[in-house]
Coordinates of C-alpha atoms and ligand atoms in Angstrom, one line a residue:
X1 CA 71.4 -43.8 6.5
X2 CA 69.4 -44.9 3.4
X3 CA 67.2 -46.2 5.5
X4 CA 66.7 -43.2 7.2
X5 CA 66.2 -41.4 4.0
X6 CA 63.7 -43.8 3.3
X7 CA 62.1 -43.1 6.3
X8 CA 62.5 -39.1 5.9
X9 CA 60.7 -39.2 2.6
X10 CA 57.4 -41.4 3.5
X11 CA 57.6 -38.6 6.7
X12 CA 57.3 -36.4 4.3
X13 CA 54.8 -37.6 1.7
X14 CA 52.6 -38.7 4.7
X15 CA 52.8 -35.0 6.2
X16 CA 51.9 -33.9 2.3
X17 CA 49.1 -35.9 2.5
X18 CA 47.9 -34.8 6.3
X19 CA 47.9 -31.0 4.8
X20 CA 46.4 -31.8 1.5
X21 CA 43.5 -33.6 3.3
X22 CA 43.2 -31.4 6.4
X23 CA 43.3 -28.6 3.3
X24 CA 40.3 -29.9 1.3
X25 CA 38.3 -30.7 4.3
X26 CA 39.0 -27.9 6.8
X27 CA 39.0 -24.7 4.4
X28 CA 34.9 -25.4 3.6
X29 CA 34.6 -26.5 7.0
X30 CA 36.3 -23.2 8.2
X31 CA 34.2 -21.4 5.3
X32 CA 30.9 -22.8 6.7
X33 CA 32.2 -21.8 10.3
X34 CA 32.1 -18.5 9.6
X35 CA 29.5 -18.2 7.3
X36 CA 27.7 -19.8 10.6
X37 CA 29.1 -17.0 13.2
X38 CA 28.3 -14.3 10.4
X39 CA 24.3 -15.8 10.2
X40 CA 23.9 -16.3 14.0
X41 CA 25.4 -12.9 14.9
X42 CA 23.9 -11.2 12.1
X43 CA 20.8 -12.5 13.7
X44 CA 21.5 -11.5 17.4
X45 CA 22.4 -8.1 17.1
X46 CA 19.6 -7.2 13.9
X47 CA 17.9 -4.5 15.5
X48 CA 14.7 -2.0 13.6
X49 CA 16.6 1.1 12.6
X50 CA 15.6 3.9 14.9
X51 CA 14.6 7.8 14.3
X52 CA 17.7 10.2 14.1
X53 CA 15.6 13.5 14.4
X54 CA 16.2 14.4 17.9
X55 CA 13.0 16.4 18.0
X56 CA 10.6 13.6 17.2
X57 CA 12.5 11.6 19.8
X58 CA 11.6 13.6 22.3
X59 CA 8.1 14.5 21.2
X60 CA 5.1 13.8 23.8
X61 CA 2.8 14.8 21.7
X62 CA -0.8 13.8 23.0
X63 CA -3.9 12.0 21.7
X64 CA -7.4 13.6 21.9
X65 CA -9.0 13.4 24.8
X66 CA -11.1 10.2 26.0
X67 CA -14.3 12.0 26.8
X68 CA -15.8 11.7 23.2
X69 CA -15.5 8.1 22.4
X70 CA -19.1 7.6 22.2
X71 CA -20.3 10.4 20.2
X72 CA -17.4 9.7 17.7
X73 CA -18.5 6.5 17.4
X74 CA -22.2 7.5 17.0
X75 CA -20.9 10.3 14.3
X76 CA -18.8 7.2 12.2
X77 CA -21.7 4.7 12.3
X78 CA -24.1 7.6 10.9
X79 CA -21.5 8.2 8.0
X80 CA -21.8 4.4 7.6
X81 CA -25.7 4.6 7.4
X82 CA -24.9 6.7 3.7
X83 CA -25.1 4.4 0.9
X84 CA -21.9 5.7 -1.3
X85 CA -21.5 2.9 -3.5
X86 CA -19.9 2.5 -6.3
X87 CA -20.9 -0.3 -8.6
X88 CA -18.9 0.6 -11.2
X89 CA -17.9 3.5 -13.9
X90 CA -21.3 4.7 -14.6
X91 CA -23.4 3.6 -12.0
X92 CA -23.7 5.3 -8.4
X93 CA -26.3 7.3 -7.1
X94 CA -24.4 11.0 -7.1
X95 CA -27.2 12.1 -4.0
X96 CA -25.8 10.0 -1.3
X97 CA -22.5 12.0 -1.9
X98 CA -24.2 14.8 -1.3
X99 CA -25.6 13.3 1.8
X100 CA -22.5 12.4 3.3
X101 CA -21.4 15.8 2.1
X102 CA -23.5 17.4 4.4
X103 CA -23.4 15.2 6.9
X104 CA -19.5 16.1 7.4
X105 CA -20.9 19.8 7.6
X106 CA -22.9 19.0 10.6
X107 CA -21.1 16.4 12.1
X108 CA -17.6 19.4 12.0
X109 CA -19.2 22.5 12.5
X110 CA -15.7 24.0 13.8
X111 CA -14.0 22.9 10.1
X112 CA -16.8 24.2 8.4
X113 CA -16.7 27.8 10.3
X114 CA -13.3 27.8 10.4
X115 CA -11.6 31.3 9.0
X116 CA -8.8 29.5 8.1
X117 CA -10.2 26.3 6.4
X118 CA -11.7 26.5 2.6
X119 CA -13.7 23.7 1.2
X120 CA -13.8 23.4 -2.4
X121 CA -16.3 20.4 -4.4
X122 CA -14.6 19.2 -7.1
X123 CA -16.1 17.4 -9.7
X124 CA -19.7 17.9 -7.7
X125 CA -18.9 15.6 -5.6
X126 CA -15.7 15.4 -4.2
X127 CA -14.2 17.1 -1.2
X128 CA -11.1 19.3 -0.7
X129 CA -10.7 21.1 2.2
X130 CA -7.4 23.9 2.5
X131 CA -6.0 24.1 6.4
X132 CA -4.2 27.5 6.0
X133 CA -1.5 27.2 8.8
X134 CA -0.4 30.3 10.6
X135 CA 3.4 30.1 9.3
X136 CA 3.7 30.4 5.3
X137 CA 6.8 29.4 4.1
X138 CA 7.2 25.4 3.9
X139 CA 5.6 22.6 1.5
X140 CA 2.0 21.5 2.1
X141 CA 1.0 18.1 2.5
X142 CA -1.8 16.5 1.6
X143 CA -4.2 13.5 3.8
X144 CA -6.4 11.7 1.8
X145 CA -8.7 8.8 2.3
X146 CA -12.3 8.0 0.0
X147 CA -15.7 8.8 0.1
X148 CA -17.2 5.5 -1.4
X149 CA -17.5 1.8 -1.1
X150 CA -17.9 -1.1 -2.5
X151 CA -21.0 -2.9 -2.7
X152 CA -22.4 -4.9 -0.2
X153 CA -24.9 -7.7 -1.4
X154 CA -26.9 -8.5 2.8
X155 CA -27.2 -12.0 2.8
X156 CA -24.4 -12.9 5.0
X157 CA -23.8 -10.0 6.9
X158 CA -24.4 -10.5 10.9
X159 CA -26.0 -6.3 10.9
X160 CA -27.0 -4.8 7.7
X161 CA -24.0 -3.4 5.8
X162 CA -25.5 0.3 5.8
X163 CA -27.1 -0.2 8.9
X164 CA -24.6 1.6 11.0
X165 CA -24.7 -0.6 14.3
X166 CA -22.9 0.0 17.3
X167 CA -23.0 -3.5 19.3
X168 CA -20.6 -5.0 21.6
X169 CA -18.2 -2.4 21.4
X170 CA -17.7 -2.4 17.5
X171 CA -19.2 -0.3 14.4
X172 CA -20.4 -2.3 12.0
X173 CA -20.6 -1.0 8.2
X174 CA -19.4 -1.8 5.1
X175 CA -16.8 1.7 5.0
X176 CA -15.5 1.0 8.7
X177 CA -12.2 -0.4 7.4
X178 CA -12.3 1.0 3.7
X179 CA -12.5 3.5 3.8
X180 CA -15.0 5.8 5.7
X181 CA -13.2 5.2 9.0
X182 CA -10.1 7.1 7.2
X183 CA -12.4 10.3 6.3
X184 CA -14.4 10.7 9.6
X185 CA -10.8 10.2 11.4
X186 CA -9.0 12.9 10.2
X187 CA -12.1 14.9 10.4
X188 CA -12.3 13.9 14.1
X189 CA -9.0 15.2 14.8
X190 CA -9.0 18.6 13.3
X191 CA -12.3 19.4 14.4
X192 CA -10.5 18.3 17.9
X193 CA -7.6 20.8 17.1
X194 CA -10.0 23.6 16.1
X195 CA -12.1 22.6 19.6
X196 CA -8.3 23.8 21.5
X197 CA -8.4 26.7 19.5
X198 CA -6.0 25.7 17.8
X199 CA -4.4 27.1 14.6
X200 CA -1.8 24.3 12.5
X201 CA 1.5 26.2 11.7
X202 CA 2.0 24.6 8.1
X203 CA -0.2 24.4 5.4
X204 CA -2.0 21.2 4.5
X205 CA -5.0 19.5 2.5
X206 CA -7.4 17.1 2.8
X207 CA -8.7 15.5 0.1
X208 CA -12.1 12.7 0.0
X209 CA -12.6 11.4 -3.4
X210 CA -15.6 9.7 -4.2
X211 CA -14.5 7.0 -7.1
X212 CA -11.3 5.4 -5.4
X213 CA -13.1 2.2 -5.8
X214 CA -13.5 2.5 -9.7
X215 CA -10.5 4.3 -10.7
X216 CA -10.3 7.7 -8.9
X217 CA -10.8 9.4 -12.5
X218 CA -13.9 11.6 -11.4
X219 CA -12.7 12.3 -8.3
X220 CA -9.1 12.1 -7.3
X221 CA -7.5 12.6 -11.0
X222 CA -10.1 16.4 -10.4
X223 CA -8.6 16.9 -6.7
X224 CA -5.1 17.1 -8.7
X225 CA -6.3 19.8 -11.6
X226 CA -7.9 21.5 -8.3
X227 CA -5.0 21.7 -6.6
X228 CA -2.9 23.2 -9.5
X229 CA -5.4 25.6 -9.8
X230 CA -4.8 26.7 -6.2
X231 CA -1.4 27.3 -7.4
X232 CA 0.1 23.9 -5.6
X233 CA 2.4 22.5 -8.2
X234 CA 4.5 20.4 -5.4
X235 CA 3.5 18.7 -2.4
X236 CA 6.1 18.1 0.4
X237 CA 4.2 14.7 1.0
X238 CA 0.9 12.6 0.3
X239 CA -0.4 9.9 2.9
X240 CA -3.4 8.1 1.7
X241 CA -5.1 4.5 2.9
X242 CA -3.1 1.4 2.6
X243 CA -2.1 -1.4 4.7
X244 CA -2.3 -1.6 8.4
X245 CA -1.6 -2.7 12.0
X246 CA -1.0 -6.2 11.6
X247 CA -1.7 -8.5 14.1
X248 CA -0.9 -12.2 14.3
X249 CA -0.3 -11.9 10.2
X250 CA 3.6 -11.4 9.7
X251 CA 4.7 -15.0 10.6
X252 CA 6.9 -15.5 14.0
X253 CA 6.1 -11.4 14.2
X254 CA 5.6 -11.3 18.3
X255 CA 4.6 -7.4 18.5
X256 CA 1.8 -5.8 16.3
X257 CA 3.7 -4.2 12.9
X258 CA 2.5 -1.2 11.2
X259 CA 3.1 -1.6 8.0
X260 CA 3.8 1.6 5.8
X261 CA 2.9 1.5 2.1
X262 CA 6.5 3.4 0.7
X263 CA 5.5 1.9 -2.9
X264 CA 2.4 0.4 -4.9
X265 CA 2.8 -2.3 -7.3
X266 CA 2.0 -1.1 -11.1
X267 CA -1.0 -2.2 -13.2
X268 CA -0.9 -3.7 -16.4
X269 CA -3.7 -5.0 -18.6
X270 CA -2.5 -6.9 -21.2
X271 CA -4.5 -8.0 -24.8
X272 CA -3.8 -10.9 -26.0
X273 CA -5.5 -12.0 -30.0
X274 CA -5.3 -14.1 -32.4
X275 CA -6.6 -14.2 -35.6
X276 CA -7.1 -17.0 -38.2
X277 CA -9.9 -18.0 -40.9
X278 CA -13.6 -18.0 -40.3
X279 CA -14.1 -21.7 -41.1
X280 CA -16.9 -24.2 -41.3
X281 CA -16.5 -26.4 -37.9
X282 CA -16.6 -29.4 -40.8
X283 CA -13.4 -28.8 -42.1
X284 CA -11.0 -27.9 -39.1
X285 CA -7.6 -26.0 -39.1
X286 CA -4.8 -27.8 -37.5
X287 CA -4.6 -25.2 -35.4
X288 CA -7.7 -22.4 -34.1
X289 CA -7.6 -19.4 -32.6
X290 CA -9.2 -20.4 -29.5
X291 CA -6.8 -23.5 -29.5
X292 CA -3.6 -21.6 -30.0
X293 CA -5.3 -18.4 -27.6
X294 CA -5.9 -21.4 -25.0
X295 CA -2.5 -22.6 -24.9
X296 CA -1.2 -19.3 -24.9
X297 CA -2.9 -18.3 -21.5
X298 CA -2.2 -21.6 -20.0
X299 CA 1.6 -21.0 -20.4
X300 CA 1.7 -17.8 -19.2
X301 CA -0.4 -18.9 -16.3
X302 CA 1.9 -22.1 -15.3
X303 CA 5.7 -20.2 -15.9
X304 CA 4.4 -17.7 -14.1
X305 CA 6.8 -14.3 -14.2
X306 CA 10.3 -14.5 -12.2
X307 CA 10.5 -14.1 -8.4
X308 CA 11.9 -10.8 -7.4
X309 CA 12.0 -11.2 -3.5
X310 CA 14.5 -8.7 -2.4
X311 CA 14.8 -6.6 -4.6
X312 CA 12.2 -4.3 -3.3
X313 CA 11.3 -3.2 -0.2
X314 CA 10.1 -6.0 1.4
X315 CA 13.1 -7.4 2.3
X316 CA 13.2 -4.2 4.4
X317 CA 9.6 -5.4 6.1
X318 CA 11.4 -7.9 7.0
X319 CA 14.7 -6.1 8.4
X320 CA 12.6 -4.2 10.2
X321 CA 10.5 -6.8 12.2
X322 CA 13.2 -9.3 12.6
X323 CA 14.3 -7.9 15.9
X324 CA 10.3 -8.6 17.7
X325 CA 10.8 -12.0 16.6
X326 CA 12.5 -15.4 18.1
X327 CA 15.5 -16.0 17.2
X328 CA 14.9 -19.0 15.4
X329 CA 12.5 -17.1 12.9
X330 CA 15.1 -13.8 13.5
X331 CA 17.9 -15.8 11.5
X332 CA 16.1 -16.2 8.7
X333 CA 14.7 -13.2 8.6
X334 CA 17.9 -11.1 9.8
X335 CA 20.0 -12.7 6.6
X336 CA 17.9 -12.4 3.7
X337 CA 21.3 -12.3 1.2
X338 CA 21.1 -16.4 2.0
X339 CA 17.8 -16.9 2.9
X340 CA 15.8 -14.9 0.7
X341 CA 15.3 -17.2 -2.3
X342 CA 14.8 -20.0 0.3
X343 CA 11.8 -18.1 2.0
X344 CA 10.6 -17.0 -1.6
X345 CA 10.0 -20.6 -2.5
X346 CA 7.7 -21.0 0.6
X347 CA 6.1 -17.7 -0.1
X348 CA 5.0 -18.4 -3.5
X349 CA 3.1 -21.5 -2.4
X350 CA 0.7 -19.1 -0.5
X351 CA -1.8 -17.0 -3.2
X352 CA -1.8 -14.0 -0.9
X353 CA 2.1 -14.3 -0.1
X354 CA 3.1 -15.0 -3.5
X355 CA 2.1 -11.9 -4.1
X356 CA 4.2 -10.1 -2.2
X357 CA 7.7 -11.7 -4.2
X358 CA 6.2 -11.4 -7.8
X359 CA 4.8 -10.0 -10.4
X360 CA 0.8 -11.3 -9.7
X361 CA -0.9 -12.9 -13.1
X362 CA -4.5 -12.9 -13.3
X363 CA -6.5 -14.1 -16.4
X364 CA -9.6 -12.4 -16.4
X365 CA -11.5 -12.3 -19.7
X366 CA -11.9 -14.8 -22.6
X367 CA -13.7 -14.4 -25.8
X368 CA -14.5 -15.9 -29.4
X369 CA -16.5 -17.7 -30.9
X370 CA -20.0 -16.8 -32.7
X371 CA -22.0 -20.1 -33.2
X372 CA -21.8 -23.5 -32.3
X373 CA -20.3 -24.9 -36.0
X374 CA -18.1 -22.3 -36.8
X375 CA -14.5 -21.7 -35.8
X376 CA -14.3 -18.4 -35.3
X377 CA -11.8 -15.6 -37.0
X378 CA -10.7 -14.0 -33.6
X379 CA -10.3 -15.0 -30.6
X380 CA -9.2 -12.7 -27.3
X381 CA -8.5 -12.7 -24.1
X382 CA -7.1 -10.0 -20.5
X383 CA -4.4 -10.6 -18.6
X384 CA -4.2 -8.8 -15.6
X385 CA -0.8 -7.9 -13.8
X386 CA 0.0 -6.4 -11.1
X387 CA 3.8 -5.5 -12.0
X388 CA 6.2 -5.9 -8.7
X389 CA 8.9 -2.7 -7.8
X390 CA 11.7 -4.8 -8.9
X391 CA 10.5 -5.3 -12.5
X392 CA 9.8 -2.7 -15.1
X393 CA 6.5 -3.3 -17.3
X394 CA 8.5 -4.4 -20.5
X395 CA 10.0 -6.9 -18.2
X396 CA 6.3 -8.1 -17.4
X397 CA 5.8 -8.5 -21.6
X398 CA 8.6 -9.6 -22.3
X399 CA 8.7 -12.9 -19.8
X400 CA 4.9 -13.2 -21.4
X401 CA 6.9 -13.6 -24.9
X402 CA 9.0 -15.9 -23.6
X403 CA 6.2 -18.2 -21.6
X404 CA 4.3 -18.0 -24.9
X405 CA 6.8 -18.6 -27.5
X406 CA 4.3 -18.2 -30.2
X407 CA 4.6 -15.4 -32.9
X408 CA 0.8 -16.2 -33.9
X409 CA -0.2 -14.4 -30.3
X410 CA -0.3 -10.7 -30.8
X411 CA 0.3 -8.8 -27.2
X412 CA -1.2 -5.1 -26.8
X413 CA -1.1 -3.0 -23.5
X414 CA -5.1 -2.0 -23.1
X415 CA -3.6 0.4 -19.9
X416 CA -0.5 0.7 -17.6
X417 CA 0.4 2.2 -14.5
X418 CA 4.3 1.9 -13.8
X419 CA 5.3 0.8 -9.8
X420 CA 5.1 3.5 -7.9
X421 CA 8.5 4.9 -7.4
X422 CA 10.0 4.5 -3.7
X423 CA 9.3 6.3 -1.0
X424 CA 12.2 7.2 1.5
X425 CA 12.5 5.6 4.6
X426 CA 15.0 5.3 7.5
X427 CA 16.2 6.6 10.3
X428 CA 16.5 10.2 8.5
X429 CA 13.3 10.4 6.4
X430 CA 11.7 13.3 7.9
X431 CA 8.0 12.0 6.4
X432 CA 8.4 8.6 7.2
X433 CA 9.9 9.0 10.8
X434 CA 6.7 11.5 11.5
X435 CA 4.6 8.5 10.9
X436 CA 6.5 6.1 12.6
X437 CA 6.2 8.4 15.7
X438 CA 2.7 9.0 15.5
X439 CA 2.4 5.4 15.2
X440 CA 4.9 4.6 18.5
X441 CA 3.1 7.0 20.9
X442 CA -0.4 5.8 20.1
X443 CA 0.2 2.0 20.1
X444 CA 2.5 -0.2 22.5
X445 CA 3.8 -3.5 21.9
X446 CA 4.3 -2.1 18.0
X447 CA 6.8 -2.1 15.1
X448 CA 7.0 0.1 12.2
X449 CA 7.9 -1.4 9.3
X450 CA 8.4 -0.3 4.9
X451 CA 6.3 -2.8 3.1
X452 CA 4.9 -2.5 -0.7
X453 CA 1.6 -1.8 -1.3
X454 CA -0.2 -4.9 -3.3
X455 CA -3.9 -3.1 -4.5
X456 CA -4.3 0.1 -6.0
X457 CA -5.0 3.6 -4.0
X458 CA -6.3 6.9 -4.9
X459 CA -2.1 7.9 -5.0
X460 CA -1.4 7.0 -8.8
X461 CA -3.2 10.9 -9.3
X462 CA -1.0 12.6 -6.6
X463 CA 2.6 11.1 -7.5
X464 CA 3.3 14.7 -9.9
X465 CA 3.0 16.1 -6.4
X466 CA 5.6 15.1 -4.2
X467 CA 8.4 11.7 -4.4
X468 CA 6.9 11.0 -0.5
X469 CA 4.0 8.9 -1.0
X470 CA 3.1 6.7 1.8
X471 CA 0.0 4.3 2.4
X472 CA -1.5 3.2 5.5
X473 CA -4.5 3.0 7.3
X474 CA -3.7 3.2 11.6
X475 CA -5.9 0.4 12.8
X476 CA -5.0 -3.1 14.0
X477 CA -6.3 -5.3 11.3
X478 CA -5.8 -9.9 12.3
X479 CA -6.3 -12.8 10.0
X480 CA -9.7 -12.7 10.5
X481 CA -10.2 -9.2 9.3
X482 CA -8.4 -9.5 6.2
X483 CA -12.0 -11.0 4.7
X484 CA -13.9 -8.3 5.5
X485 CA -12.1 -5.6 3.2
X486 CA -14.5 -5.8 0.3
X487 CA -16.3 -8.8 1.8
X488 CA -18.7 -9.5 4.5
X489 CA -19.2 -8.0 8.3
X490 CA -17.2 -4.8 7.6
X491 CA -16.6 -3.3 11.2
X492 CA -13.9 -1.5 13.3
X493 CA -13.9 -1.5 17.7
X494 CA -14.6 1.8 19.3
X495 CA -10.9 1.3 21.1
X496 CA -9.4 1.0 17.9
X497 CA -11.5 3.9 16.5
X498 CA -9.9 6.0 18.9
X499 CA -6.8 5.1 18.5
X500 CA -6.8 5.8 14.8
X501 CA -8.3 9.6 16.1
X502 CA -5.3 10.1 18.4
X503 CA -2.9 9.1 15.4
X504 CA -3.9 11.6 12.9
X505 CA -4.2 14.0 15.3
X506 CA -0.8 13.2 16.6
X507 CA 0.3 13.3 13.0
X508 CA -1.0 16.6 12.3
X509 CA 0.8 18.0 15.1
X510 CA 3.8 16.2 15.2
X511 CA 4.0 17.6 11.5
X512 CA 3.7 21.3 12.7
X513 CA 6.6 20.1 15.3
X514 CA 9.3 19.4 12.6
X515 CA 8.0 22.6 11.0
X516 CA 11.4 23.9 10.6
X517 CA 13.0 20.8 8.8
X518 CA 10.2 20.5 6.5
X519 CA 11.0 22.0 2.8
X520 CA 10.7 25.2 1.7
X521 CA 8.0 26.0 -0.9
X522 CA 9.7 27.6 -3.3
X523 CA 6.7 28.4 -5.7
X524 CA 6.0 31.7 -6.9
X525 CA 2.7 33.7 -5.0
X526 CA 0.2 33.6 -7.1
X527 CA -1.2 37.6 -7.0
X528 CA -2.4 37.4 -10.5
X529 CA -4.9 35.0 -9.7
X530 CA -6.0 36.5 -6.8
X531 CA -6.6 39.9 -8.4
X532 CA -8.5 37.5 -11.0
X533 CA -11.0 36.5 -8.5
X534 CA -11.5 39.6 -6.9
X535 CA -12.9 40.9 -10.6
Ligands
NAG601 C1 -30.3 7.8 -4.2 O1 -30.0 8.4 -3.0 C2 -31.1 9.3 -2.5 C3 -30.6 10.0 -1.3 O2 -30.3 9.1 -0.2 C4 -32.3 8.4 -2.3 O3 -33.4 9.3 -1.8 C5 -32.7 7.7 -3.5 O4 -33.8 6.8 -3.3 C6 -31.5 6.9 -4.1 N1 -31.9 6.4 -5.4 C7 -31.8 5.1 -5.7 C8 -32.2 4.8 -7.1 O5 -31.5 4.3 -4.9
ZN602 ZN1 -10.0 1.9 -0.1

C-alpha cells in the first residue's frame, strides 16, 4: 500500500513535470505557430484594394486616336527646341517663355479659339487657361505641370539637350520627362476633345508655371492669387507632376506600378552658428567656432534623425503592390506590423531608399573664417531637411538638439514647408479612384499604388485650394531613367508619349463621368465683379 503511495506520488510529480515542460516549451511553440499561419495567410490572400464606384468600374472610356502619333511627337520635340531654363532666382531669359507661349497658340489652335476656354498670363509669363464645362454646379479641379527646365550643360548628351530629336522612336530633350512632356500632354488631349466637338461638363483649370524649378514664387504662388481673383476660393482637387510608372524599380514588383504622390515630404532649412572671440591664431581657444560648428554637423550627420517607416503612406505602397509579387517577397511585404522595422534597416543602407523611411539630412553650406591666422568670431553652416509625413518639423529640431547636445550651437529655421497633409486614397476616394482608372485602361500589366512624394512640386501654392492633392507624371520611367531627371539624355518614346496623351484625356473625361458624385461648389456667384469688368 505505501508502496503504492509511493509510486502514486512520483506518478504524479513526473506528470507535474511532463505539463510544466510541455507548458514552457509548447505555448511559444504554439505562439510562433500561429503567428506563422497569421504571416503566411496574411501573405496569400493580401490583395490591392479595388474601386467601389460602380460607375468607374464599368467605364470604357477611350484613348485618342492612333492616327496622330507622329505629328504629336513632332509638336513635343519643337516645344523641346525652346530654351526655358531656369538657372536660378534671377536669372532666365523671360523671351523664351514667350516663345513657348506662342508656340502652344499655334501648336492648339482649337484651345485657343475655343468660346468656352479663357487664357489668362499671370505674372507675364505664366499660363492659366479656364475650361468652362457646360454643367455649372460642382468643384473645379485644376491640372498643372511646368513650363521650365533645368539646365543642361552638352557635353555628355548623345543629341543636344534643346535640340528636339526624334530618333529611333524616342524624343530627346531636356523637358521630355520634366516636365514639358506634362504641358504638351494635357494640351494634346483637350485640343483632341475640342477636335470631337466636344464640350467638358465640369469646370476645370490648367495651369503652366514657369519657375517650378526655383521655387514656383513668380509663377505658381501668382496662378493661386489669379485664381482667387476668378472667384475660385476651393478646388475639388489638384494633380500636378510627381512620380511615375515604375518599371523594374519597386524590388520583387513583377507588374509596372504607378505610383501616385498622395503626400510631399516638408522642407526645412536649418541655421546653425556659433559665435566665440575673434582671436589671434597664436593664442588658441580650447575650443573655436569652426571646431565646435564642425563637430556639431558631424553629429547630426552620423545619428541621423529616427526611422519612421510605416507610419506614412508608404507602408500602403507596399500594401498595394504586394499582391503582383512572389510570394516569398509578398510575405514581407503583406505583414509590414513585423517586418517593417526589419525592411527599414535594409532600406536605409540605400541613399535613394533611405529616403523614403526618414527624415533626409543634407549639409549643404559651410562658412567662417576671414584670414589664414585668425580664428574667426562666427562660424555657420545649412542643413537641409526634407521632413518625412510621420514627423512634425519640431520633431526634425528637436532630434538635431539632441544629436548635438551642445548649448554653444544656436539653431534658426531660415524657411519651412510642413509635409504635405494626406491625400485620400482607397477604394472610395472619388479623386484617387479616377486616376487609378485612367491609369488601368491605358496601361496593362499595371498596379496602382499611394506612395509619398520625396522632391518638391509646384503643389506647396495650391494646398489652400483643395485637401486632394495628388502627384504623378503617367509614363513608364526604369532604373536607367531615373538619371536622366535633371541629368543627362533627357528623352521619352513616342509609344509612351501616347500613352501619357490617352491618360489625360481619359482623365478628363472620366472626370466629367463621375460628374454627379463630385462636390458641390458652394461659393457665392460672383456678379459684382462681373458688373466691374463690364465698366
Ligand atoms: C533669349 O531668348 C531669345 C528668344 O529665343 C533669344 O533671341 C535671345 O538670344 C536669348 N538671349 C540670351 C541672352 O540667350
Ligand atoms: Zn518638374
Amino acid at each position: 500500500m505505501s508502496d503504492g503511495i509511493k509510486m502514486n506520488g512520483r506518478t504524479r510529480s513526473k506528470r507535474f513535470w511532463i505539463i510544466l515542460v510541455s507548458v514552457i516549451i509548447g505555448v511559444p511553440v504554439f505562439v510562433i505557430l500561429v503567428l506563422l499561419m497569421v504571416i503566411l495567410i496574411k501573405a496569400a490572400v493580401i490583395s490591392t484594394p479595388q474601386c467601389n464606384i460602380g460607375i468607374l468600374n464599368n467605364a470604357n472610356t477611350a484613348g485618342v486616336a492612333d492616327d496622330n502619333i507622329l505629328a504629336r511627337a513632332e509638336r513635343l520635340a519643337g516645344a523641346l527646341r525652346i530654351e526655358t531654363v531656369s538657372y536660378d532666382a534671377n536669372n532666365q531669359n523671360k523671351s523664351e517663355f514667350v516663345v513657348l507661349r506662342n508656340y502652344l497658340e499655334t501648336s492648339f489652335p482649337l484651345i485657343h479659339a475655343s468660346d468656352f476656354v479663357e487664357r489668362h498670363i499671370v505674372n507675364d509669363y505664366s499660363l492659366l487657361y479656364k475650361v468652362s464645362g457646360s454643367e455649372p454646379g460642382k468643384l473645379p479641379y485644376l491640372l498643372t505641370s511646368h513650363m521650365d527646365v533645368v539646365p543642361a550643360p552638352p557635353a555628355n548628351w548623345k543629341y543636344p539637350p534643346f535640340g528636339g530629336n526624334i530618333v529611333d522612336g524616342e524624343i530627346w530633350g531636356r523637358g521630355a520627362i520634366d516636365d514639358k512632356g506634362g504641358v504638351m500632354a494635357i494640351m494634346e488631349a483637350l485640343e483632341y476633345w475640342l477636335s470631337q466637338g466636344a464640350r467638358p461638363k465640369r469646370t476645370f483649370y490648367i495651369g503652366f508655371g514657369h519657375d517650378e524649378e526655383i521655387g514656383g514664387h513668380r509663377g505658381a504662388f501668382h496662378i493661386a492669387i489669379k485664381l482667387k481673383s476668378l472667384g475660385v476660393n476651393k478646388l475639388d482637387f489638384v494633380m500636378d507632376e510627381g512620380l511615375f510608372i515604375t518599371d523594374k524599380i519597386l524590388p520583387g514588383v513583377s507588374k509596372r506600378a504607378a505610383l501616385i504622390g498622395v503626400s510631399e515630404k516638408g522642407y526645412l532649412d536649418l541655421k546653425l552658428e556659433v559665435t566665440g572671440k575673434l582671436q589671434h591664431a597664436s593664442y588658441p581657444p580650447n575650443e573655436s567656432p569652426i571646431g565646435i560648428l564642425g563637430r556639431a554637423v558631424g553629429k547630426i550627420e552620423q545619428r541621423k534623425q529616427p526611422v519612421y517607416f510605416g507610419t506614412g503612406p508608404e507602408a500602403d505602397t507596399f500594401h498595394y503592390v504586394a499582391s503582383s509579387t512572389d510570394y516569398g517577397i509578398r510575405i514581407f511585404y503583406a505583414n509590414m506590423w513585423i517586418f517593417g522595422s526589419l525592411m527599414a534597416s535594409f532600406m536605409v543602407k540605400d541613399p535613394l531608399q533611405s529616403t523614403v523611411v526618414r527624415t533626409s539630412t543634407g549639409l549643404t553650406m559651410f562658412n567662417s573664417g576671414i584670414k589664414d591666422n585668425i580664428i574667426p568670431e562666427v562660424a555657420t553652416a545649412l542643413v537641409n531637411h526634407r521632413v518625412h509625413p510621420g514627423q512634425t518639423i519640431e520633431q526634425v529640431i528637436q532630434e538635431d538638439r539632441i544629436s548635438i547636445s551642445d548649448g554653444k550651437v544656436k539653431i534658426s529655421v531660415e524657411s519651412r514647408i510642413d509635409p504635405h497633409p494626406v491625400s485620400p486614397f482607397g477604394p472610395d476616394a472619388l479623386v484617387f479612384q479616377t486616376i487609378s482608372t485612367s491609369v488601368y485602361q491605358t496601361y496593362d500589366n499595371i498596379v496602382v499604388a499611394p506612395c509619398v512624394f520625396i522632391a518638391a512640386t509646384d503643389t506647396v501654392h495650391y494646398l489652400e485650394f483643395s485637401n486632394k492633392v495628388y502627384r504623378f507624371f503617367p509614363t513608364k520611367v526604369t532604373p536607367d531613367d531615373v538619371s536622366r531627371y535633371h541629368g543627362d539624355n533627357e528623352r521619352i518614346a513616342i509609344e509612351d508619349y501616347k500613352l501619357m496623351v490617352d491618360f489625360y484625356f481619359r482623365f478628363m473625361q472620366n472626370s466629367d463621368l463621375v460628374f454627379d458624385l463630385a462636390p458641390d461648389d458652394e461659393q457665392p456667384v460672383l456678379t459684382r465683379s462681373q458688373n466691374e469688368d463690364e465698366l
